[in-house]
Short mmCIF file of C-alpha atoms in Angstrom, two decimals:
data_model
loop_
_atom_site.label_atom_id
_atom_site.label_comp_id
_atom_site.label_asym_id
_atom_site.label_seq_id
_atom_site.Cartn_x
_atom_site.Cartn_y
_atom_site.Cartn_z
CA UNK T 1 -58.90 -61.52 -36.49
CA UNK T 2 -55.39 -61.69 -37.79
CA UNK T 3 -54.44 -64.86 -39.76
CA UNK T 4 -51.24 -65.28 -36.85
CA UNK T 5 -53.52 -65.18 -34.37
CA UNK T 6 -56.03 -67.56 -35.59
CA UNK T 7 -52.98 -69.79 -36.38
CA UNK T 8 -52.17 -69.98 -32.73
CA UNK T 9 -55.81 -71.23 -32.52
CA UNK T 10 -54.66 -75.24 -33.07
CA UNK T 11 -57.52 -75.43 -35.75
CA UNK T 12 -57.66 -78.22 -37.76
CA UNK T 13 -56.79 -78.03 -41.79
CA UNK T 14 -60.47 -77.71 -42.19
CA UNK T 15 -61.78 -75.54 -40.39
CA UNK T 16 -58.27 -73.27 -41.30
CA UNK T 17 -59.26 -74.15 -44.56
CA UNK T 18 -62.77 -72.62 -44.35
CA UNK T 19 -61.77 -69.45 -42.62
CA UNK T 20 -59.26 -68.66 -45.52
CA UNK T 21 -61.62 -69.16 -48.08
CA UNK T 22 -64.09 -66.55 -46.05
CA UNK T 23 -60.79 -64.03 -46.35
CA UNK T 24 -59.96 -61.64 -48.99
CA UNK T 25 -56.98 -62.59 -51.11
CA UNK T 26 -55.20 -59.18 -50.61
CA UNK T 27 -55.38 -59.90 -46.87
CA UNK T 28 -53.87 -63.64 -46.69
CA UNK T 29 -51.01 -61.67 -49.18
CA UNK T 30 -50.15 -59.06 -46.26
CA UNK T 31 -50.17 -61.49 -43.60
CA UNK T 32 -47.09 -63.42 -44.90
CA UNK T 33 -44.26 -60.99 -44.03
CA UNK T 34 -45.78 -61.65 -40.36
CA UNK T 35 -45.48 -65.40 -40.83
CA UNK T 36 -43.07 -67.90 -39.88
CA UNK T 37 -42.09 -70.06 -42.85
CA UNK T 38 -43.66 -73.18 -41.53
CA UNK T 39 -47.13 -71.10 -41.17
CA UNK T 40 -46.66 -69.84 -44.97
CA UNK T 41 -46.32 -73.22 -46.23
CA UNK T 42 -49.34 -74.58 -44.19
CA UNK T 43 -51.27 -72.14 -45.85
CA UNK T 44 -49.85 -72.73 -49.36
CA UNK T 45 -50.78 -76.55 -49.27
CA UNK T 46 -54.37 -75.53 -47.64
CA UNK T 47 -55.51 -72.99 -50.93
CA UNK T 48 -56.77 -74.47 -54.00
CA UNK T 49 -55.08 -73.48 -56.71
CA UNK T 50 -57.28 -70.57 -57.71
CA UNK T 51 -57.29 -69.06 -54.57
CA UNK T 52 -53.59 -69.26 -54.02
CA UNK T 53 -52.90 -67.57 -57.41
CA UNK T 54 -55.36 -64.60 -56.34
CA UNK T 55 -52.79 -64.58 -53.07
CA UNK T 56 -49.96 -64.47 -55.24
CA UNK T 57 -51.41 -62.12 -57.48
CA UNK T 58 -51.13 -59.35 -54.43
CA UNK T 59 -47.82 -60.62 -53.20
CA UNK T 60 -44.79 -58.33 -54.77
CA UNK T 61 -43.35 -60.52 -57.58
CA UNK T 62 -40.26 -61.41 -56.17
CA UNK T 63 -41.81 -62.56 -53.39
CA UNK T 64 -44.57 -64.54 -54.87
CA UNK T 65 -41.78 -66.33 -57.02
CA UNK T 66 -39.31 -67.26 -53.82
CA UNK T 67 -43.18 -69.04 -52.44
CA UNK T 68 -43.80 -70.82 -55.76
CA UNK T 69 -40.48 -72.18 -56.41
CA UNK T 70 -41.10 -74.28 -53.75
CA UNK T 71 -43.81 -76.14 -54.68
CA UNK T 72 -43.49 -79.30 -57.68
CA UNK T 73 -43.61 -78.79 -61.05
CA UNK T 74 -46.97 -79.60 -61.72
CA UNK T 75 -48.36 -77.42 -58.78
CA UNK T 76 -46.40 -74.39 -60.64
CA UNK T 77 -48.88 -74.88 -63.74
CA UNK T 78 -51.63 -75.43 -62.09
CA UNK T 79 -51.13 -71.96 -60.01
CA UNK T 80 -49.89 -70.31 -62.46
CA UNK T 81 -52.98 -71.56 -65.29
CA UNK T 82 -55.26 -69.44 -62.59
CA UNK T 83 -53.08 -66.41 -62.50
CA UNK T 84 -53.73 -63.33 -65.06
CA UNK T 85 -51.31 -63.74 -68.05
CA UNK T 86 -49.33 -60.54 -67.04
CA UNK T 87 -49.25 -61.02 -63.08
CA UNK T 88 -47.70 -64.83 -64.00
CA UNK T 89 -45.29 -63.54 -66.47
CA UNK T 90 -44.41 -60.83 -64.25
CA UNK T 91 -43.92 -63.75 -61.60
CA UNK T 92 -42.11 -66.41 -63.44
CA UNK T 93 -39.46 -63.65 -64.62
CA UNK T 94 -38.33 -63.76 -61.25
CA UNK T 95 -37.03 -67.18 -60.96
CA UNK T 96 -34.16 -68.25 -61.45
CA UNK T 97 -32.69 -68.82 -65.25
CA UNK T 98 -32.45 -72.57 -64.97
CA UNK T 99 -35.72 -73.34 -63.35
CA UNK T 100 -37.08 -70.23 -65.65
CA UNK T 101 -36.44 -72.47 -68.67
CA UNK T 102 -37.92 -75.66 -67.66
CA UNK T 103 -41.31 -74.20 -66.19
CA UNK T 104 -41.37 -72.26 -69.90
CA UNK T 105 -40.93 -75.63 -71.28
CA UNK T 106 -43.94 -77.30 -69.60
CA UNK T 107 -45.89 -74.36 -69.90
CA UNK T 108 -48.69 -74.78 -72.97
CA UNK T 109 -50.48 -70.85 -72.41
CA UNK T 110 -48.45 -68.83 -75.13
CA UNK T 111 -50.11 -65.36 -73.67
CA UNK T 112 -47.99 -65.49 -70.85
CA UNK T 113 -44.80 -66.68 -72.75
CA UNK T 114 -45.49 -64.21 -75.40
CA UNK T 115 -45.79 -61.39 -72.33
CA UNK T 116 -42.41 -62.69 -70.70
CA UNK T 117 -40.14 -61.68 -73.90
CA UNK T 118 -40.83 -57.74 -72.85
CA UNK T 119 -37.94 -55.89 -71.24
CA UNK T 120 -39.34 -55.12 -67.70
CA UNK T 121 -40.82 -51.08 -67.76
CA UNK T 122 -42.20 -51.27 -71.52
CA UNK T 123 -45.67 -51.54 -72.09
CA UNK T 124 -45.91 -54.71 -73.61
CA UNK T 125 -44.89 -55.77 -69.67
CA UNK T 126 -47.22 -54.17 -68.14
CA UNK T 127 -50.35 -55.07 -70.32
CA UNK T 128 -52.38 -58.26 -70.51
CA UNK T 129 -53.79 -59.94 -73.35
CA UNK T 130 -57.15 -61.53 -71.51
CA UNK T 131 -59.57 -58.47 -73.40
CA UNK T 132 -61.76 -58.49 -75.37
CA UNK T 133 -62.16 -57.28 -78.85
CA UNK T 134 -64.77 -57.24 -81.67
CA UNK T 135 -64.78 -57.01 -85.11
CA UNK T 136 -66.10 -53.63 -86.78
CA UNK T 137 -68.60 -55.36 -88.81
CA UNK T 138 -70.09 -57.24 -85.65
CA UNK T 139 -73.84 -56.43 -84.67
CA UNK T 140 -74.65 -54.81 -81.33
CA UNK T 141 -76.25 -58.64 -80.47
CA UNK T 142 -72.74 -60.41 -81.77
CA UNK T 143 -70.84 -58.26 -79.41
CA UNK T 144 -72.90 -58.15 -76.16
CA UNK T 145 -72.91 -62.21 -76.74
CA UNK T 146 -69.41 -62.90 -77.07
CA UNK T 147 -68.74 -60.47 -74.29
CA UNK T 148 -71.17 -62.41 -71.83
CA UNK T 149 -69.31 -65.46 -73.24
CA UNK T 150 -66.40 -64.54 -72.34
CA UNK T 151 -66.57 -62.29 -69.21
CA UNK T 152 -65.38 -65.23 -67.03
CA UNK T 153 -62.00 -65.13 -68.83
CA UNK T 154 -61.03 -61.72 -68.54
CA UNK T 155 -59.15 -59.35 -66.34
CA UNK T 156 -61.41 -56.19 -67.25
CA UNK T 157 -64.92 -55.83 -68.93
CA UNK T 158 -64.88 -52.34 -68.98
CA UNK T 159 -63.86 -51.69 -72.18
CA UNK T 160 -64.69 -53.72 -75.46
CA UNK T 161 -62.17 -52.76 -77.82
CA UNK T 162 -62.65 -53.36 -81.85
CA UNK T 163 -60.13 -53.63 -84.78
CA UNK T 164 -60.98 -54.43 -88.65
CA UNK T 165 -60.18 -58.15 -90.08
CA UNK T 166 -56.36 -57.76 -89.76
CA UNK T 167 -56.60 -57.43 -86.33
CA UNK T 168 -55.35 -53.82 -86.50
CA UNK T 169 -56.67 -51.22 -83.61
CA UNK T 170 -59.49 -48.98 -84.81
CA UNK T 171 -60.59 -48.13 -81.47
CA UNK T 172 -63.01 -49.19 -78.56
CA UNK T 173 -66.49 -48.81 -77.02
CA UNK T 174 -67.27 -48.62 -73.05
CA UNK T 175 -69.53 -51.43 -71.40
CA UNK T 176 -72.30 -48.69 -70.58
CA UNK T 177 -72.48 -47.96 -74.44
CA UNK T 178 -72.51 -51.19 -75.49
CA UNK T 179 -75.30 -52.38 -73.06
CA UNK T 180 -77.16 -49.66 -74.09
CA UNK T 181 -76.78 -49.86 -77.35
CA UNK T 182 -79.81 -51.53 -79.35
CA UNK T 183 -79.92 -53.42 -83.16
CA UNK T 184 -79.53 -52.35 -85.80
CA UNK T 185 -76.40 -50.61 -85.00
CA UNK T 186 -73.10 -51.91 -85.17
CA UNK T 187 -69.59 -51.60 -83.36
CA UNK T 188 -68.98 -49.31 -86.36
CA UNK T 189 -71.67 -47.57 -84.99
CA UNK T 190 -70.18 -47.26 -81.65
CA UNK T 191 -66.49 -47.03 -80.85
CA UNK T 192 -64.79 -44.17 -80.40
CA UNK T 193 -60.84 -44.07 -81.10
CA UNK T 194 -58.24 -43.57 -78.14
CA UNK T 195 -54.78 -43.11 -78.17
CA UNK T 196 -52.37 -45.95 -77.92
CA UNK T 197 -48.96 -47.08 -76.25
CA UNK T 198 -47.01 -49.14 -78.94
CA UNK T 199 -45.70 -52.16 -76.80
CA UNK T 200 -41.79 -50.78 -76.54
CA UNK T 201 -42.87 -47.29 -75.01
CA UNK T 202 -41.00 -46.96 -71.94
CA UNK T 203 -42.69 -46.23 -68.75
CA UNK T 204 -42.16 -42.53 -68.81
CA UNK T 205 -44.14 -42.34 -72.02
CA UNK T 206 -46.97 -44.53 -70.02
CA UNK T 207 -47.01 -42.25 -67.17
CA UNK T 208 -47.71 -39.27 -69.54
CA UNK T 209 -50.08 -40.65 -71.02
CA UNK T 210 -52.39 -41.70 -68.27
CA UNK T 211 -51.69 -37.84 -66.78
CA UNK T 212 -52.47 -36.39 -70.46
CA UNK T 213 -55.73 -39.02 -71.52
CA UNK T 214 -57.07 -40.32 -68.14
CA UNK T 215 -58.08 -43.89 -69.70
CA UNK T 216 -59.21 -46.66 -67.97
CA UNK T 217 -57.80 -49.36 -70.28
CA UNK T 218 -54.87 -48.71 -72.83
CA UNK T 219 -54.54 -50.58 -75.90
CA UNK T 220 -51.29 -51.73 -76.82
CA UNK T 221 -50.35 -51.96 -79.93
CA UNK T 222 -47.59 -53.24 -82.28
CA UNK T 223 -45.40 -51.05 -84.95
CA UNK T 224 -48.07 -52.18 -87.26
CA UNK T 225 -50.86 -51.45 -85.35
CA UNK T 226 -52.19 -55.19 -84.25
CA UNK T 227 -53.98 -55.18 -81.35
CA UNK T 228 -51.97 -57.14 -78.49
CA UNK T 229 -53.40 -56.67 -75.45
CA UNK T 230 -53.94 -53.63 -72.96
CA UNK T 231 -52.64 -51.98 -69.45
CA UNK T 232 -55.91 -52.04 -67.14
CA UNK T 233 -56.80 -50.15 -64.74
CA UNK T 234 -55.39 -52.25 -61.73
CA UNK T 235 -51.87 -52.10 -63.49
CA UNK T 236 -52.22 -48.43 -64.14
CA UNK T 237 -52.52 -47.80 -60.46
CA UNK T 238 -49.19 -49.87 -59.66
CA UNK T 239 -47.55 -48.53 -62.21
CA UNK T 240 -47.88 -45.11 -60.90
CA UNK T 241 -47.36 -46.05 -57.66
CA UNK T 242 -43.72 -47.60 -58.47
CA UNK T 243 -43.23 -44.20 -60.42
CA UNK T 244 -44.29 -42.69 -57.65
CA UNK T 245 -41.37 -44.50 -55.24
CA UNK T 246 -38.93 -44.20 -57.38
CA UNK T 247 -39.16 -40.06 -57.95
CA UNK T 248 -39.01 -39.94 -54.09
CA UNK T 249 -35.98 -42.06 -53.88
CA UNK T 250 -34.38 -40.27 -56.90
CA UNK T 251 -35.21 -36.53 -55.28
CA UNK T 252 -33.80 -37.99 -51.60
CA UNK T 253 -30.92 -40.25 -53.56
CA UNK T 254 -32.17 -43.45 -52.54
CA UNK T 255 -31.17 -46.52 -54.57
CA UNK T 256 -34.47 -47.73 -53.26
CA UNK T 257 -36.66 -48.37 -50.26
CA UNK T 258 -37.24 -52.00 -49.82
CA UNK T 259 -38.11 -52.31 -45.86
CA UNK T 260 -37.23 -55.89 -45.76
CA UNK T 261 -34.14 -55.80 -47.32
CA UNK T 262 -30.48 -56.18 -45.15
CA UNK T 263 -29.24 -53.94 -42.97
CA UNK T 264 -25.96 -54.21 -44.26
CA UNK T 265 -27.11 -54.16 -47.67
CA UNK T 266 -28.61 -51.17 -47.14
CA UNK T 267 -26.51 -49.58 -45.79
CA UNK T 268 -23.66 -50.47 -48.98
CA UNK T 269 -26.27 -49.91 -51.78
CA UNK T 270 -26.55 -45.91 -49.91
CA UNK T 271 -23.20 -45.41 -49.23
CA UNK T 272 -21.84 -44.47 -52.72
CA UNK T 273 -24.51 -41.73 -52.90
CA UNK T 274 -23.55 -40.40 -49.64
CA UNK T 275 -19.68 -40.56 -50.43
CA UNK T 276 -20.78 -38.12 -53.43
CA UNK T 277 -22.73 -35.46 -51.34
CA UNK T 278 -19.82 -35.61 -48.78
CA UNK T 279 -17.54 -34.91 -51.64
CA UNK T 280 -19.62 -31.77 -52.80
CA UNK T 281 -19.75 -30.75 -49.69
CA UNK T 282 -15.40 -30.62 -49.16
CA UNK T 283 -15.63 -27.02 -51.18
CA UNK T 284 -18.22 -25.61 -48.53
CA UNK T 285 -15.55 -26.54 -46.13
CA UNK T 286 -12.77 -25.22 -47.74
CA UNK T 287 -14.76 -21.80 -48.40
CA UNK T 288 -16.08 -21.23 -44.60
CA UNK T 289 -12.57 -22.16 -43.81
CA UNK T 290 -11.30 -18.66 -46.02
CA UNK T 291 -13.45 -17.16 -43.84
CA UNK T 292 -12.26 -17.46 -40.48
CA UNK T 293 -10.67 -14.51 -40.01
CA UNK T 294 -14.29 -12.43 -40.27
CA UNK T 295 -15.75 -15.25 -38.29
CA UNK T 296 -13.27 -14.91 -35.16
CA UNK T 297 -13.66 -10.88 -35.36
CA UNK T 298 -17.81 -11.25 -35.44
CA UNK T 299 -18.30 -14.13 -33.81
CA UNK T 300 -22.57 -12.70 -34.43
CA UNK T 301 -22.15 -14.02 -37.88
CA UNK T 302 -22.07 -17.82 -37.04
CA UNK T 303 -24.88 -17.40 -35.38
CA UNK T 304 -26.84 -16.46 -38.42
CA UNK T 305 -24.91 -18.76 -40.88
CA UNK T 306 -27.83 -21.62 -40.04
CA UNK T 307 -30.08 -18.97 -41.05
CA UNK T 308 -28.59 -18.87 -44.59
CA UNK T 309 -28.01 -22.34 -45.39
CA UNK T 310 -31.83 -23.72 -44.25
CA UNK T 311 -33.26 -20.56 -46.34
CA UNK T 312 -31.52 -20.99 -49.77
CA UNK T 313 -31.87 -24.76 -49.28
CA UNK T 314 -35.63 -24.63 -48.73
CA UNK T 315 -36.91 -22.33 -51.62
CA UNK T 316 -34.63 -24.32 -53.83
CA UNK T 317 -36.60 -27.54 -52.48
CA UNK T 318 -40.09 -25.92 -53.30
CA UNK T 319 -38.75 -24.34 -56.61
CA UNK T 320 -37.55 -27.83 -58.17
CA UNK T 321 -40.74 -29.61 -57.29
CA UNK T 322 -43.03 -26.89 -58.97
CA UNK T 323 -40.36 -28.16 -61.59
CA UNK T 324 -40.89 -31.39 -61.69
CA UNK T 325 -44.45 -30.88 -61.31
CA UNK T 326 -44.30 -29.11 -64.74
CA UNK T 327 -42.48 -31.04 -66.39
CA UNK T 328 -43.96 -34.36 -66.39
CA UNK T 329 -47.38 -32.18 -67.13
CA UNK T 330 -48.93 -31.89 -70.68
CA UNK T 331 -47.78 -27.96 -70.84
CA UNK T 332 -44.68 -28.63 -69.51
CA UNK T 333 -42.66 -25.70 -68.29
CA UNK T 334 -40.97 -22.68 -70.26
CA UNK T 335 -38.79 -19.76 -69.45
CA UNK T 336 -41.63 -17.40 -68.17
CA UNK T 337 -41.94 -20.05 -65.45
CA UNK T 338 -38.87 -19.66 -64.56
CA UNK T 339 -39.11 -16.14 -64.16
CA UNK T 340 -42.32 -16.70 -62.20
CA UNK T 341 -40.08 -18.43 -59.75
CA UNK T 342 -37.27 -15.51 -59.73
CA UNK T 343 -39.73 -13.21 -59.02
CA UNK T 344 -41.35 -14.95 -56.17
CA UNK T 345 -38.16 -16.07 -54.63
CA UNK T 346 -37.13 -12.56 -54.97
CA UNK T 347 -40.44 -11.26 -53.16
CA UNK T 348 -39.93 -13.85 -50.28
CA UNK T 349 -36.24 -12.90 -50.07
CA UNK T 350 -37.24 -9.09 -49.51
CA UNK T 351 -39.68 -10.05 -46.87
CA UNK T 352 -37.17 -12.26 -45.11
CA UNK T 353 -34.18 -9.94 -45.35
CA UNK T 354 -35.73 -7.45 -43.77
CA UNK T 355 -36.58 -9.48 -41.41
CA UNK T 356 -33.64 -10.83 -40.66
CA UNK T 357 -32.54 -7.41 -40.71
CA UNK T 358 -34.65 -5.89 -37.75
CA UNK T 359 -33.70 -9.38 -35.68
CA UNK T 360 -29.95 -8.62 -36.61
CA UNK T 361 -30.48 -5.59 -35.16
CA UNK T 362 -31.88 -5.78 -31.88
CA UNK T 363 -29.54 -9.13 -31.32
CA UNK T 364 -26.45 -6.97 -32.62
CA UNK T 365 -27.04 -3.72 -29.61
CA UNK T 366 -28.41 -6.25 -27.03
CA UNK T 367 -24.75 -8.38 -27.56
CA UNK T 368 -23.11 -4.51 -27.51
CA UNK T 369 -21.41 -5.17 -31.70
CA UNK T 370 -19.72 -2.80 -32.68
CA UNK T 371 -21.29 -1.24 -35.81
CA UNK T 372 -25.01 -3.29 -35.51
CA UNK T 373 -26.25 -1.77 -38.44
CA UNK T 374 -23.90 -3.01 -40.81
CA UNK T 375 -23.82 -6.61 -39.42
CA UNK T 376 -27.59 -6.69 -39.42
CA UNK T 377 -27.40 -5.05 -43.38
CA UNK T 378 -24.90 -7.89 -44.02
CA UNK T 379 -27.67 -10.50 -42.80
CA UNK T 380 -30.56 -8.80 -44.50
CA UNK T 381 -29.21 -8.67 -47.85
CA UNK T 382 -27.09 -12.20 -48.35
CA UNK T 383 -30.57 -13.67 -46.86
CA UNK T 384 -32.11 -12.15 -49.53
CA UNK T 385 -29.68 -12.52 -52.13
CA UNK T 386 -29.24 -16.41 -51.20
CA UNK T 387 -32.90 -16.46 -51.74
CA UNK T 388 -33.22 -15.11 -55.03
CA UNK T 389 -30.17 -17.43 -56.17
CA UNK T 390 -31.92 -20.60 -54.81
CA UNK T 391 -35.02 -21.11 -57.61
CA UNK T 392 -32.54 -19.65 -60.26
CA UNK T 393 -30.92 -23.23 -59.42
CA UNK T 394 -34.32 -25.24 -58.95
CA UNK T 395 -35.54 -24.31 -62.16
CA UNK T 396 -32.68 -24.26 -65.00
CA UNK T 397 -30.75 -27.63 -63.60
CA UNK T 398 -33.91 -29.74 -64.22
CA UNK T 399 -34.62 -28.12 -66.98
CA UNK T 400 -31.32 -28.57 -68.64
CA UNK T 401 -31.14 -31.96 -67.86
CA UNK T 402 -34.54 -32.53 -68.99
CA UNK T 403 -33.27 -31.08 -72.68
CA UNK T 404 -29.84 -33.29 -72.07
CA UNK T 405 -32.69 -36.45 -72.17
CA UNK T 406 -31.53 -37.15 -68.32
CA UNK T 407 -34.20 -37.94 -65.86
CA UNK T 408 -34.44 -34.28 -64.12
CA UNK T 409 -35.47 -35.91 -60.69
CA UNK T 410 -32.00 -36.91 -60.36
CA UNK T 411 -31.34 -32.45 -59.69
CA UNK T 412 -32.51 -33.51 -56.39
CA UNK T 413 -32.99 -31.78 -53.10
CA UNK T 414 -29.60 -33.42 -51.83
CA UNK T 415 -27.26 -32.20 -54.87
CA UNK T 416 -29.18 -28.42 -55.53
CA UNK T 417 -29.31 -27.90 -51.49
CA UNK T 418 -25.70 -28.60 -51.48
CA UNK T 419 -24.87 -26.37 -54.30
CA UNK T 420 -26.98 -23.20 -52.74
CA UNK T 421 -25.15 -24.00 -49.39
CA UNK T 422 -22.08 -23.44 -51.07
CA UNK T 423 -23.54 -20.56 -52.65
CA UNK T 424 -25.16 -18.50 -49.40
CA UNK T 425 -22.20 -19.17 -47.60
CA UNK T 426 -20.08 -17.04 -50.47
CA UNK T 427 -22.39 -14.54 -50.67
CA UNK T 428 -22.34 -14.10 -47.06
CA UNK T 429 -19.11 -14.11 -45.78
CA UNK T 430 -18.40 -12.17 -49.05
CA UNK T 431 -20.48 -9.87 -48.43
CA UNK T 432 -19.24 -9.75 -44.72
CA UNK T 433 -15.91 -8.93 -45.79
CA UNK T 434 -16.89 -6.32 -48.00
CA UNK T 435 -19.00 -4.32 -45.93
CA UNK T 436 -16.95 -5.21 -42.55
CA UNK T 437 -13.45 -5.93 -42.96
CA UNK T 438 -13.26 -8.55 -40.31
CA UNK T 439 -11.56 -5.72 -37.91
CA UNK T 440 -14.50 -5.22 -35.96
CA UNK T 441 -14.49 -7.45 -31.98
CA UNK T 442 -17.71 -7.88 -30.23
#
């Protein structure tokens, strides 16, 4: 049963209480965007602390901050003392300067102030320093008893990770091989070494490393190599979910896609974008408009103009995100790719001129054109031309502005569509002219 519906129930705070505490965190999270205020803070005063932080721990940051700003001081600590390190940091960060300050004041925990001083998309704010780590001189026994010690305290158990008497990173052993793992032996016996993130690496670098190394839990480490902390697994899902979002609203130029946000807002924050495309698209106007003396004498041609513009448009599409694909892989992408690409868009572009060309044909006699063949040549081969032209574009424009150190999922399907629109529609009326002079009537 929803949590609005058993609302509506008239239950007392107890037996609210009871059925909350039978719910899963995650669940009591979603259910507040379908709450009125009044019901959110009836809940809020009805969690313990402990639960309440879980709640907040699924609730987007933002959001969890606008809910815990409203509570007293000394409720704020007391959530926030149950909350992971990162997920609190990540939270307070989201309040407001002033009030910022004086919850850092009160606030005794140093991991989460030391986590709050990252810029948001490095490492060092996505990781959390509740792991565990060993010494390399440490016993088997020492190890599996400070880990059952402290297994309460931390975020992840999965991986034990071990550094020498400075503290510095030598590298880390997996729960299974730990448990297993009998006297004499020693974590120097055991751990294996992993690559790292140093805690400034930007998110990109985080993203290619989780596609390149597949880890579970990434140690983050300073410029020196002290161990700080380490992204877990949890974290490395949301992180490439965000990624994730924001490629789709880069390749569809979105300056995001928050649901809840203001119509109006909107609305102004996608306006510039489409202001841009409308600008890039003036020259497509100003081109067909050269050609309307070849459009008035065969009027057959408009008909196939659609044609021309979805076809270039949608081999570009598929051509950039093999792209993209490539380029955020551990190969990457190179010019034989490319040529891959020209090939096969020059194969499809053979198969759909021609065709084009038989339709052209048959619609060209059946509508009594003078001179069908020509017209239906003049369809055949810009189709195919416009396709061979289109992953020309979808694979050097990423790829240059991946070598100009720009993010190439801004060379999205908006701006390269656009550009092979402007294209086929040159080719094809140019082509038109050429071949027909624009003295032939229907």
């Amino acid at each position: 049963m929803k949590i609005k519906e058993i609302l509506n129930q008239n239950l007392s705070d107890k037996e609210l209480l009871e059925i909350l505490k039978d719910m899963h965190a995650f669940d009591i999270a979603q259910s507040f965007s379908l709450l009125e205020e009044d019901d959110i803070n009836r809940i809020k005063n009805l969690l313990p602390p402990e639960l309440l932080a879980d709640v907040y721990s699924y609730l987007n940051p933002e959001d969890a901050a606008e809910i815990l700003q409203t509570q007293t001081l000394d409720e704020q600590i007391e959530v926030i003392s149950n909350l992971e390190p990162d997920d609190a940091a990540d939270i307070i960060n989201e309040f407001e300067e002033e009030e910022k300050e004086e919850l850092m004041d009160a606030l005794k925990d140093e991991d989460i102030l030391s986590l709050m001083q990252y810029e948001e998309e490095t490492a060092g704010s996505y990781m959390t320093n509740d792991i565990l780590f060993v010494n390399q001189i440490e016993s088997v026994k020492e190890a599996t008893k400070k880990l059952i010690k402290k297994a309460n305290e931390l975020k992840s158990i999965k991986t034990v990770f071990v550094v020498d008497k400075e503290e510095s990173y030598i590298g880390q052993i997996s729960l299974q091989s730990l448990l297993r793992a009998k006297e004499p032996l020693t974590v120097n016996d055991l751990y294996e070494t992993e690559p790292v993130l140093n805690e400034h690496d930007d998110v990109d670098t985080i993203i290619k490393h989780i596609k390149h190394y597949g880890a579970y839990d990434i140690p983050i480490v300073s410029e020196k190599n002290k161990l700080l902390g380490a992204i877990t697994t949890d974290d490395i899902l949301d992180i490439y979910r965000d990624e994730t979002v924001e490629d789709i609203e880069k390749l569809n130029i979105l300056p995001d896609t928050d649901l809840d946000q203001n119509v109006f807002i909107s609305s102004f924050k996608r306006l510039p974008w489409l202001l841009i495309l409308m600008l890039l698209s003036i020259p497509l106007a100003f081109i067909t408009s050269n050609y309307e003396e070849i459009l008035t004498s065969i009027v057959i041609l408009a008909f196939f103009q659609p044609l021309m513009l979805d076809s270039g448009g949608d081999v570009a599409s598929q051509t950039l995100a093999v792209t993209l694909v490539g380029l955020t892989s551990k190969e990457g992408v190179d010019i034989k790719d490319g040529i891959k690409e020209i090939i096969s868009g020059t194969i499809s572009g053979l198969v759909m001129g021609i065709l084009a060309f038989i339709a052209t044909l048959g619609l060209s006699q059946f509508m009594q054109v003078d001179s069908p063949l020509l017209v239906a040549l003049v369809v055949g081969i810009s189709l195919w031309l416009t396709v061979i032209s289109a992953p020309i574009l979808g694979f050097f424009i990423p790829n240059l502005l991946h070598k100009l150190n720009f993010d190439p999922a801004v060379a999205s399907g908006p701006f390269i569509t656009t550009l092979i629109d402007i294209i086929s529609i040159v080719i094809y009326f140019g082509l038109a002219t050429l071949l027909l002079g624009g003295s032939i009537n229907v």
